[in-house]
Tab-separated table of C-alpha atoms and ligand atoms in Angstrom:
chain	number	residue	atom	x	y	z
A	1363	MET	CA	20.484	-21.709	-8.665
A	1364	SER	CA	20.726	-18.576	-6.552
A	1365	GLU	CA	18.965	-15.429	-7.664
A	1366	VAL	CA	20.975	-13.161	-9.962
A	1367	TYR	CA	22.246	-9.904	-8.454
A	1368	TYR	CA	20.146	-7.531	-10.473
A	1369	ARG	CA	16.946	-9.304	-9.407
A	1370	LYS	CA	18.071	-9.907	-5.867
A	1371	TRP	CA	19.153	-6.293	-5.283
A	1372	ARG	CA	16.430	-4.653	-7.297
A	1373	PRO	CA	15.037	-1.503	-5.601
A	1374	LYS	CA	11.862	-2.262	-3.659
A	1375	ILE	CA	10.766	1.269	-2.761
A	1376	PHE	CA	11.108	4.650	-4.509
A	1377	SER	CA	13.984	5.838	-2.315
A	1378	GLU	CA	16.084	2.837	-3.364
A	1379	ILE	CA	15.898	3.713	-7.063
A	1380	ILE	CA	19.337	4.790	-8.250
A	1381	GLY	CA	19.981	7.731	-10.566
A	1382	GLN	CA	16.360	8.661	-11.381
A	1383	ASP	CA	15.638	11.229	-8.692
A	1384	SER	CA	13.195	13.374	-10.629
A	1385	VAL	CA	11.117	10.393	-11.797
A	1386	SER	CA	10.930	9.001	-8.239
A	1387	LYS	CA	9.955	12.385	-6.863
A	1388	ILE	CA	7.163	12.892	-9.399
A	1389	LEU	CA	5.740	9.428	-8.755
A	1390	LEU	CA	5.958	9.763	-4.976
A	1391	ASN	CA	4.111	13.073	-5.180
A	1392	SER	CA	1.379	11.645	-7.343
A	1393	VAL	CA	0.897	8.729	-4.932
A	1394	THR	CA	0.772	10.942	-1.822
A	1395	SER	CA	-1.583	13.426	-3.443
A	1396	ASN	CA	-3.632	10.557	-4.847
A	1397	ARG	CA	-3.366	11.909	-8.369
A	1398	ILE	CA	-2.505	8.777	-10.256
A	1399	ALA	CA	-2.615	8.947	-14.041
A	1400	HIS	CA	-4.409	6.164	-15.886
A	1401	ALA	CA	-1.481	5.625	-18.159
A	1402	TYR	CA	2.230	6.263	-17.845
A	1403	ILE	CA	4.923	5.824	-20.420
A	1404	PHE	CA	8.442	5.286	-19.100
A	1405	SER	CA	11.050	6.028	-21.725
A	1406	GLY	CA	14.782	5.498	-21.343
A	1407	PRO	CA	17.813	3.348	-22.040
A	1408	ARG	CA	17.959	-0.313	-21.106
A	1409	GLY	CA	18.948	-1.069	-17.557
A	1410	SER	CA	17.905	2.363	-16.287
A	1411	GLY	CA	15.240	1.036	-13.911
A	1412	LYS	CA	11.959	1.402	-15.811
A	1413	THR	CA	10.477	-2.000	-14.957
A	1414	SER	CA	11.618	-1.850	-11.330
A	1415	THR	CA	10.034	1.582	-10.985
A	1416	ALA	CA	6.810	0.323	-12.573
A	1417	ARG	CA	6.600	-2.477	-9.995
A	1418	ILE	CA	7.268	-0.069	-7.138
A	1419	LEU	CA	4.473	2.159	-8.414
A	1420	ALA	CA	2.162	-0.869	-8.601
A	1421	LYS	CA	2.952	-1.651	-4.952
A	1422	ALA	CA	2.687	1.968	-3.818
A	1423	ILE	CA	-0.830	2.466	-5.178
A	1424	ASN	CA	-2.071	-0.870	-3.827
A	1425	CYS	CA	-0.245	-0.942	-0.496
A	1426	LEU	CA	-2.452	-1.271	2.568
A	1427	ASN	CA	-0.073	0.664	4.869
A	1428	SER	CA	1.934	3.019	2.685
A	1429	THR	CA	3.849	5.854	4.349
A	1430	ASN	CA	4.495	9.118	2.488
A	1431	GLY	CA	3.815	7.361	-0.786
A	1432	GLU	CA	6.300	4.544	-0.156
A	1433	PRO	CA	4.990	0.961	-0.089
A	1434	ASP	CA	5.612	-0.904	3.175
A	1435	ILE	CA	6.651	-4.041	1.228
A	1436	SER	CA	5.173	-6.211	3.967
A	1437	CYS	CA	1.405	-6.081	3.500
A	1438	GLU	CA	-0.471	-8.770	1.626
A	1439	ASN	CA	-0.691	-6.723	-1.583
A	1440	CYS	CA	2.973	-5.704	-1.593
A	1441	LEU	CA	4.115	-9.247	-0.886
A	1442	SER	CA	2.023	-10.755	-3.655
A	1443	ILE	CA	3.497	-8.259	-6.136
A	1444	GLU	CA	7.020	-9.009	-4.850
A	1445	ASN	CA	6.410	-12.755	-5.166
A	1446	LYS	CA	4.773	-12.344	-8.554
A	1447	THR	CA	1.618	-14.071	-7.338
A	1448	SER	CA	-0.618	-11.008	-7.548
A	1449	LEU	CA	-3.568	-11.324	-9.902
A	1450	ASP	CA	-3.762	-7.543	-10.051
A	1451	LEU	CA	-0.394	-6.980	-11.664
A	1452	ILE	CA	-0.241	-8.088	-15.271
A	1453	GLU	CA	3.122	-7.862	-16.999
A	1454	ILE	CA	3.319	-8.201	-20.748
A	1455	ASP	CA	6.526	-8.342	-22.734
A	1456	ALA	CA	5.600	-6.707	-26.024
A	1457	ALA	CA	8.753	-8.076	-27.627
A	1458	SER	CA	7.219	-11.553	-27.614
A	1459	ASN	CA	3.488	-10.683	-27.385
A	1460	ARG	CA	3.246	-8.044	-30.024
A	1461	GLY	CA	0.117	-8.946	-31.957
A	1462	ILE	CA	-3.431	-7.657	-31.864
A	1463	ASP	CA	-4.692	-10.848	-30.185
A	1464	ASP	CA	-2.434	-10.268	-27.190
A	1465	ILE	CA	-3.781	-6.753	-26.685
A	1466	ARG	CA	-7.388	-7.846	-27.368
A	1467	GLU	CA	-7.107	-10.511	-24.719
A	1468	LEU	CA	-5.975	-7.818	-22.319
A	1469	SER	CA	-8.773	-5.374	-23.218
A	1470	ASP	CA	-11.415	-8.109	-22.979
A	1471	LYS	CA	-10.504	-8.725	-19.353
A	1472	ILE	CA	-9.920	-5.148	-18.370
A	1473	ASN	CA	-13.397	-4.585	-16.994
A	1474	PHE	CA	-13.034	-7.281	-14.349
A	1475	VAL	CA	-12.491	-5.501	-11.057
A	1476	PRO	CA	-9.224	-6.077	-9.192
A	1477	ASN	CA	-8.983	-9.196	-7.117
A	1478	LYS	CA	-7.738	-7.764	-3.829
A	1479	SER	CA	-6.237	-4.365	-4.607
A	1480	ASN	CA	-7.528	-0.931	-5.493
A	1481	TYR	CA	-5.995	-0.990	-8.923
A	1482	LYS	CA	-5.251	-3.507	-11.618
A	1483	VAL	CA	-1.861	-2.556	-13.030
A	1484	TYR	CA	-0.788	-3.466	-16.554
A	1485	ILE	CA	2.905	-3.162	-17.304
A	1486	ILE	CA	3.680	-3.422	-21.016
A	1487	ASP	CA	7.423	-3.680	-21.475
A	1488	GLU	CA	9.159	-2.801	-24.772
A	1489	VAL	CA	5.844	-1.349	-25.943
A	1490	HIS	CA	7.411	0.002	-29.167
A	1491	MET	CA	7.514	-3.593	-30.440
A	1492	LEU	CA	3.713	-3.816	-30.817
A	1493	THR	CA	2.312	-4.139	-34.329
A	1494	ASP	CA	0.196	-1.307	-35.762
A	1495	PRO	CA	-3.127	-3.162	-35.241
A	1496	ALA	CA	-2.045	-3.923	-31.665
A	1497	PHE	CA	-1.284	-0.236	-31.084
A	1498	ASN	CA	-4.753	0.635	-32.395
A	1499	ALA	CA	-6.365	-1.831	-30.021
A	1500	LEU	CA	-4.285	-0.449	-27.143
A	1501	LEU	CA	-5.261	3.099	-28.074
A	1502	LYS	CA	-8.948	2.202	-27.798
A	1503	THR	CA	-8.335	0.793	-24.325
A	1504	LEU	CA	-6.352	3.864	-23.276
A	1505	GLU	CA	-9.121	6.158	-24.503
A	1506	GLU	CA	-11.692	4.755	-22.101
A	1507	PRO	CA	-9.975	2.893	-19.308
A	1508	PRO	CA	-12.067	1.738	-16.349
A	1509	ASN	CA	-11.278	3.571	-13.108
A	1510	HIS	CA	-9.479	0.617	-11.603
A	1511	ALA	CA	-6.992	0.154	-14.470
A	1512	ILE	CA	-3.523	1.694	-14.567
A	1513	PHE	CA	-1.239	1.229	-17.564
A	1514	ILE	CA	2.515	1.558	-17.352
A	1515	LEU	CA	4.142	1.336	-20.760
A	1516	ALA	CA	7.924	1.068	-20.913
A	1517	THR	CA	10.128	1.604	-23.932
A	1518	THR	CA	13.754	1.943	-24.909
A	1519	ASP	CA	12.699	3.504	-28.223
A	1520	ILE	CA	10.080	6.210	-27.714
A	1521	ASP	CA	10.337	7.337	-31.362
A	1522	LYS	CA	8.694	4.097	-32.452
A	1523	VAL	CA	5.653	4.631	-30.229
A	1524	PRO	CA	2.771	6.395	-32.043
A	1525	LEU	CA	2.128	9.946	-30.853
A	1526	THR	CA	-1.536	9.061	-30.330
A	1527	ILE	CA	-0.428	6.599	-27.639
A	1528	ILE	CA	2.135	8.946	-26.064
A	1529	SER	CA	-0.397	11.762	-25.847
A	1530	ARG	CA	-2.695	9.546	-23.758
A	1531	CYS	CA	0.055	8.870	-21.234
A	1532	HIS	CA	1.938	10.740	-18.563
A	1533	ARG	CA	5.452	10.546	-19.974
A	1534	LEU	CA	8.470	10.120	-17.705
A	1535	ASP	CA	11.998	10.035	-19.123
A	1536	PHE	CA	14.631	7.874	-17.460
A	1537	LYS	CA	18.255	8.918	-17.762
A	1538	ARG	CA	21.300	6.818	-18.455
A	1539	VAL	CA	22.537	6.016	-14.938
A	1540	SER	CA	25.618	8.080	-14.031
A	1541	LEU	CA	28.976	6.464	-13.381
A	1542	GLN	CA	28.915	7.602	-9.760
A	1543	SER	CA	25.429	6.188	-9.135
A	1544	ILE	CA	26.424	2.834	-10.633
A	1545	ILE	CA	29.509	2.699	-8.407
A	1546	ILE	CA	27.388	3.429	-5.308
A	1547	LYS	CA	25.037	0.568	-6.167
A	1548	LEU	CA	27.944	-1.800	-6.850
A	1549	GLN	CA	29.490	-0.871	-3.479
A	1550	PHE	CA	26.173	-1.691	-1.823
A	1551	ILE	CA	25.950	-5.110	-3.507
A	1552	CYS	CA	29.606	-5.939	-2.757
A	1553	LYS	CA	29.108	-5.199	0.938
A	1554	LYS	CA	25.941	-7.296	1.077
A	1555	GLU	CA	27.497	-10.185	-0.839
A	1556	GLY	CA	30.814	-10.109	1.033
A	1557	ILE	CA	32.831	-9.224	-2.060
A	1558	ILE	CA	36.263	-7.699	-1.400
A	1559	PHE	CA	36.762	-4.621	-3.565
A	1560	ASN	CA	38.472	-1.280	-4.074
A	1561	ASN	CA	36.715	1.592	-5.767
A	1562	LYS	CA	39.163	1.362	-8.691
A	1563	GLU	CA	37.764	-2.036	-9.625
A	1564	LEU	CA	34.162	-0.870	-9.341
A	1565	ASP	CA	35.027	2.169	-11.443
A	1566	LEU	CA	36.329	-0.102	-14.196
A	1567	ILE	CA	33.186	-2.269	-14.108
A	1568	ALA	CA	30.918	0.785	-14.111
A	1569	ARG	CA	32.711	2.255	-17.132
A	1570	GLN	CA	32.188	-0.947	-19.085
A	1571	SER	CA	28.430	-0.854	-18.509
A	1572	TYR	CA	27.824	2.438	-20.349
A	1573	GLY	CA	25.052	3.719	-18.096
A	1574	SER	CA	23.137	0.463	-17.703
A	1575	LEU	CA	22.878	-0.456	-14.041
A	1576	ARG	CA	21.610	-3.913	-14.944
A	1577	ASP	CA	24.657	-4.535	-17.147
A	1578	ALA	CA	26.963	-3.374	-14.342
A	1579	GLU	CA	25.297	-5.732	-11.864
A	1580	ASN	CA	25.517	-8.618	-14.323
A	1581	LEU	CA	29.180	-7.887	-15.050
A	1582	LEU	CA	29.958	-7.836	-11.333
A	1583	GLU	CA	28.280	-11.192	-10.953
A	1584	GLN	CA	30.102	-12.714	-13.931
A	1585	LEU	CA	33.415	-11.534	-12.479
A	1586	VAL	CA	32.628	-13.116	-9.115
A	1587	VAL	CA	31.635	-16.367	-10.818
A	1588	ALA	CA	34.810	-16.340	-12.914
A	1589	TYR	CA	37.395	-15.199	-10.346
A	1590	GLY	CA	35.893	-15.536	-6.879
A	1591	ASN	CA	34.918	-13.088	-4.161
A	1592	GLU	CA	37.878	-10.738	-4.427
A	1593	LEU	CA	37.937	-8.243	-7.284
A	1594	LYS	CA	41.352	-7.620	-8.827
A	1595	ILE	CA	42.209	-5.048	-11.484
A	1596	SER	CA	44.360	-7.507	-13.440
A	1597	GLU	CA	41.529	-10.034	-13.653
A	1598	ILE	CA	38.967	-7.419	-14.600
A	1599	ASN	CA	41.285	-6.185	-17.352
A	1600	GLU	CA	41.678	-9.734	-18.570
A	1601	PHE	CA	37.910	-10.248	-18.482
A	1602	PHE	CA	37.130	-7.085	-20.458
A	1603	HIS	CA	40.183	-7.429	-22.717
A	1604	THR	CA	41.217	-3.983	-21.523
A	1605	ASP	CA	44.705	-5.352	-20.870
A	1606	ASN	CA	45.606	-4.412	-24.442
A	1607	TYR	CA	45.458	-0.654	-23.695
A	1608	ASP	CA	49.213	-0.358	-23.242
A	1609	MET	CA	49.884	-2.043	-26.578
A	1610	ALA	CA	47.246	0.084	-28.285
A	1611	TYR	CA	48.739	3.209	-26.757
A	1612	ASP	CA	52.272	2.366	-27.957
A	1613	LEU	CA	50.942	1.738	-31.437
A	1614	ILE	CA	49.076	5.047	-31.453
A	1615	LYS	CA	52.186	6.908	-30.376
A	1616	HIS	CA	54.106	5.543	-33.380
A	1617	ILE	CA	51.247	6.488	-35.674
A	1618	LEU	CA	50.925	10.035	-34.380
A	1619	ASP	CA	54.709	10.446	-34.425
A	1620	ASN	CA	54.367	9.491	-38.078
A	1621	ASN	CA	56.726	6.599	-37.591
A	1622	LEU	CA	55.227	4.233	-40.162
A	1623	ARG	CA	57.981	1.638	-39.899
A	1624	ASP	CA	57.742	1.291	-36.104
A	1625	ALA	CA	53.948	1.300	-36.262
A	1626	LEU	CA	53.945	-1.592	-38.741
A	1627	ILE	CA	56.515	-3.513	-36.691
A	1628	LYS	CA	54.403	-2.949	-33.577
A	1629	ILE	CA	51.159	-4.146	-35.164
A	1630	ASP	CA	52.955	-7.209	-36.506
A	1631	PHE	CA	54.284	-7.919	-33.009
A	1632	ILE	CA	50.802	-7.483	-31.507
A	1633	ASN	CA	49.344	-9.801	-34.116
A	1634	GLN	CA	51.984	-12.456	-33.386
A	1635	SER	CA	51.218	-12.261	-29.674
A	1636	GLY	CA	47.715	-13.581	-30.337
A	1637	ILE	CA	45.759	-10.532	-29.115
A	1638	ASP	CA	42.190	-10.304	-30.423
A	1639	ILE	CA	42.451	-7.721	-33.197
A	1640	LYS	CA	38.881	-6.444	-32.937
A	1641	ASN	CA	39.320	-5.827	-29.215
A	1642	LEU	CA	42.580	-4.054	-29.922
A	1643	LEU	CA	40.771	-1.884	-32.456
A	1644	LYS	CA	38.142	-1.045	-29.838
A	1645	SER	CA	40.876	0.052	-27.440
A	1646	ILE	CA	42.561	2.144	-30.157
A	1647	ILE	CA	39.270	3.944	-30.822
A	1648	GLU	CA	38.656	4.495	-27.113
A	1649	ILE	CA	42.119	5.971	-26.643
A	1650	PHE	CA	41.643	8.322	-29.601
A	1651	ARG	CA	38.284	9.355	-28.156
A	1652	VAL	CA	39.991	10.117	-24.866
A	1653	PHE	CA	42.596	12.176	-26.791
A	1654	ILE	CA	39.821	14.276	-28.299
A	1655	LEU	CA	38.245	14.820	-24.877
A	1656	LEU	CA	41.610	15.722	-23.354
A	1657	LYS	CA	42.379	18.083	-26.235
A	1658	ASN	CA	39.251	19.903	-25.168
A	1659	ASP	CA	40.198	19.805	-21.478
A	1660	ILE	CA	37.501	17.308	-20.556
A	1661	MET	CA	38.650	14.923	-17.848
A	1662	SER	CA	35.321	13.443	-16.783
A	1663	ASP	CA	33.559	10.380	-18.166
A	1664	LEU	CA	36.760	8.987	-19.647
A	1665	SER	CA	36.757	5.259	-20.211
A	1666	PHE	CA	40.340	5.378	-19.051
A	1667	ASN	CA	42.078	5.374	-15.740
A	1668	ILE	CA	42.338	9.021	-14.652
A	1669	ASP	CA	45.921	8.676	-13.319
A	1670	LYS	CA	47.038	7.302	-16.651
A	1671	MET	CA	45.334	10.139	-18.482
A	1672	LYS	CA	47.166	12.760	-16.441
A	1673	ASN	CA	50.428	11.358	-17.832
A	1674	ILE	CA	49.118	11.291	-21.366
A	1675	LYS	CA	47.715	14.818	-21.351
A	1676	PRO	CA	51.034	16.679	-21.851
A	1677	LEU	CA	52.021	14.276	-24.650
A	1678	ILE	CA	48.981	14.840	-26.807
A	1679	GLN	CA	49.676	18.566	-27.015
A	1680	ASN	CA	52.167	17.578	-29.744
A	1681	TYR	CA	49.445	16.139	-31.938
A	1682	SER	CA	46.964	18.179	-33.920
A	1683	LEU	CA	43.251	17.621	-33.460
A	1684	ASP	CA	42.956	17.327	-37.226
A	1685	ASN	CA	45.279	14.301	-37.300
A	1686	ILE	CA	43.567	12.677	-34.338
A	1687	ILE	CA	40.163	13.057	-35.988
A	1688	PHE	CA	41.427	11.638	-39.283
A	1689	ALA	CA	42.893	8.659	-37.433
A	1690	ILE	CA	39.832	7.888	-35.291
A	1691	THR	CA	37.609	8.064	-38.380
A	1692	GLU	CA	39.825	5.588	-40.235
A	1693	PHE	CA	39.768	3.095	-37.369
A	1694	ASN	CA	36.108	3.588	-36.560
A	1695	ASP	CA	35.167	2.846	-40.183
A	1696	ILE	CA	36.911	-0.504	-39.990
A	1697	TYR	CA	35.299	-1.270	-36.646
A	1698	LEU	CA	31.786	-0.532	-37.874
A	1699	LYS	CA	32.093	-2.202	-41.275
A	1700	ASN	CA	33.718	-5.488	-40.366
A	1701	LYS	CA	32.505	-8.287	-38.160
A	1702	VAL	CA	35.925	-9.848	-38.342
A	1703	VAL	CA	38.820	-7.413	-38.527
A	1704	SER	CA	41.920	-8.534	-40.396
A	1705	ILE	CA	45.413	-7.363	-39.621
A	1706	LEU	CA	45.573	-5.987	-43.183
A	1707	ASP	CA	42.671	-3.624	-42.437
A	1708	ILE	CA	44.630	-2.139	-39.557
A	1709	GLU	CA	47.854	-1.923	-41.564
A	1710	LEU	CA	46.086	-0.073	-44.381
A	1711	ALA	CA	44.561	2.343	-41.902
A	1712	ILE	CA	47.996	3.022	-40.414
A	1713	ILE	CA	49.438	3.677	-43.889
A	1714	ASN	CA	46.537	6.000	-44.747
A	1715	ILE	CA	46.944	7.959	-41.531
A	1716	CYS	CA	50.714	8.308	-41.868
A	1717	SER	CA	50.468	9.412	-45.504
A	1718	TYR	CA	47.724	11.878	-44.572
A	1719	LYS	CA	50.021	13.349	-41.982
A	1720	ASN	CA	52.906	13.473	-44.486
A	1721	VAL	CA	50.820	15.456	-46.949
A	1722	GLN	CA	49.791	17.831	-44.162
A	1723	THR	CA	53.391	18.303	-43.033
A	1724	ASN	CA	54.693	18.800	-46.599
A	1725	LYS	CA	51.979	21.317	-47.252
A	1726	LEU	CA	52.979	23.258	-44.187
A	1727	SER	CA	56.721	23.249	-44.900
A	1728	ASP	CA	56.121	24.039	-48.601
A	1729	SER	CA	54.101	27.075	-47.776
A	1730	LEU	CA	56.545	28.162	-45.105
A	1731	ASN	CA	59.440	27.984	-47.623
A	1732	LYS	CA	57.616	29.750	-50.385
A	1733	ASN	CA	56.142	32.393	-48.125
A	1734	GLU	CA	59.519	33.632	-46.959
A	1735	TYR	CA	59.648	36.571	-49.361
A	1736	LEU	CA	55.943	37.166	-49.801
A	1737	THR	CA	53.844	39.838	-48.196
A	1738	LYS	CA	51.037	38.781	-45.886
A	1739	ASP	CA	48.324	39.275	-48.504
A	1740	GLU	CA	50.206	37.429	-51.161
A	1741	SER	CA	50.998	34.573	-48.847
A	1742	ASN	CA	47.331	34.103	-47.989
A	1743	LYS	CA	46.511	34.009	-51.657
A	1744	TYR	CA	49.287	31.521	-52.216
A	1745	ASN	CA	48.133	29.298	-49.386
A	1746	SER	CA	44.646	28.949	-50.700
A	1747	THR	CA	45.785	28.026	-54.221
A	1748	ASN	CA	48.353	25.716	-52.835
A	1749	SER	CA	45.877	23.813	-50.739
A	1750	GLU	CA	43.574	23.470	-53.700
A	1751	VAL	CA	46.363	21.946	-55.738
A	1752	ASN	CA	47.427	19.684	-52.944
A	1753	SER	CA	44.004	18.599	-51.908
A	1754	ASP	CA	43.784	15.908	-54.568
A	1755	LYS	CA	46.886	14.304	-53.161
A	1756	LEU	CA	45.140	13.719	-49.869
A	1757	PRO	CA	44.097	10.157	-49.243
A	1758	THR	CA	40.440	11.070	-49.072
A	1759	LYS	CA	37.927	8.851	-47.324
A	1760	ASP	CA	36.512	7.728	-50.666
A	1761	LYS	CA	39.839	6.735	-52.084
A	1762	SER	CA	41.034	4.936	-49.011
A	1763	ASN	CA	37.752	3.084	-48.630
A	1764	LYS	CA	37.832	2.062	-52.239
A	1765	TYR	CA	41.279	0.685	-51.699
A	1766	ASN	CA	40.192	-1.122	-48.561
A	1767	SER	CA	37.132	-2.672	-50.085
A	1768	THR	CA	38.818	-3.837	-53.298
A	1769	ASN	CA	41.535	-5.323	-51.250
A	1770	SER	CA	39.268	-7.179	-48.893
A	1771	GLU	CA	37.308	-8.539	-51.838
A	1772	VAL	CA	40.497	-10.045	-53.159
A	1773	ASN	CA	41.041	-11.665	-49.810
B	2265	LIG	ZN1	2.159	-2.781	1.328
């Protein structure tokens, strides 16, 4: 089987690392000035390049012909690290080797000098998974490391790493990779692999990977395996189930227009058409999220096609932020609480949202009617009492949830 994209197109030198400029710069400087720390901790989201960077650092400090801190990737030491045959690079996955024995084994051997390189490099991935006794053993090793040993700890969850460990390390924080950086890397891979693409398609893939370059590369590969060497928007939509956006948008319009009847007819129609309801729910939530961003004049980082959003922007001025927030909360609750979403869950949410909006509208028109002959002061007074009285008519979160949960128990 051919090598997967994310391994094949992994960065090999610091300047090829995408989206982590400050980390690369710091490491390059420390290599050129020969001020290497004995222990580093790389913290950051999955797929942000921590392990790749650790391997580049291992090459850079052991390279026989490095230039300006960059490894030449052709000397004996670089090649053996690339080919994973180096005896001086030890990689441990703490997710599966998390016990004290694993760390003891490592510390027992640590005094052996490197085989061929200047440094023996230990990369401990997902270090937060170690058990407490294992952390204690590691701490002892970090307190008195031999000169030839360099530790690079990597974690996606820095809060689970004891402070005593962190304080022994030079900490470097990796960022979620930006949309633009992911697109640039995908363009690079497409050109190398002979994949026909437009930036629109890459944009869609990048948005689905939520800042993980590795996920984006894997998604690209899965698409090529599934549909061949030419990327097409329609196929990508089908693959990600994002082809239900139009349906979700129509449904949302009925809901926000407070058209309960049409909303229920629409959801019934969608259900009959065999669309995956949980995916539909995901799209509904994403669209509402985009509404909130647009309401606040934010056009960047939208998981939606920008052209489409330009058309939607004038429409959402008719809807209050309050109603949008109530609606997104209703739908998000269902999404988070249920592995399998039933059509009834969605229908109940629609009813809750429409009745919430009715109460809001009635409240407004009531106060407008009654305020006609009142002075400003009196009307303010009236409003506050009125809303107190009305507030118990609101379908509060508690009430609606209670209704939902009783109902689903029955089912
Ligand atoms: Zn080299």
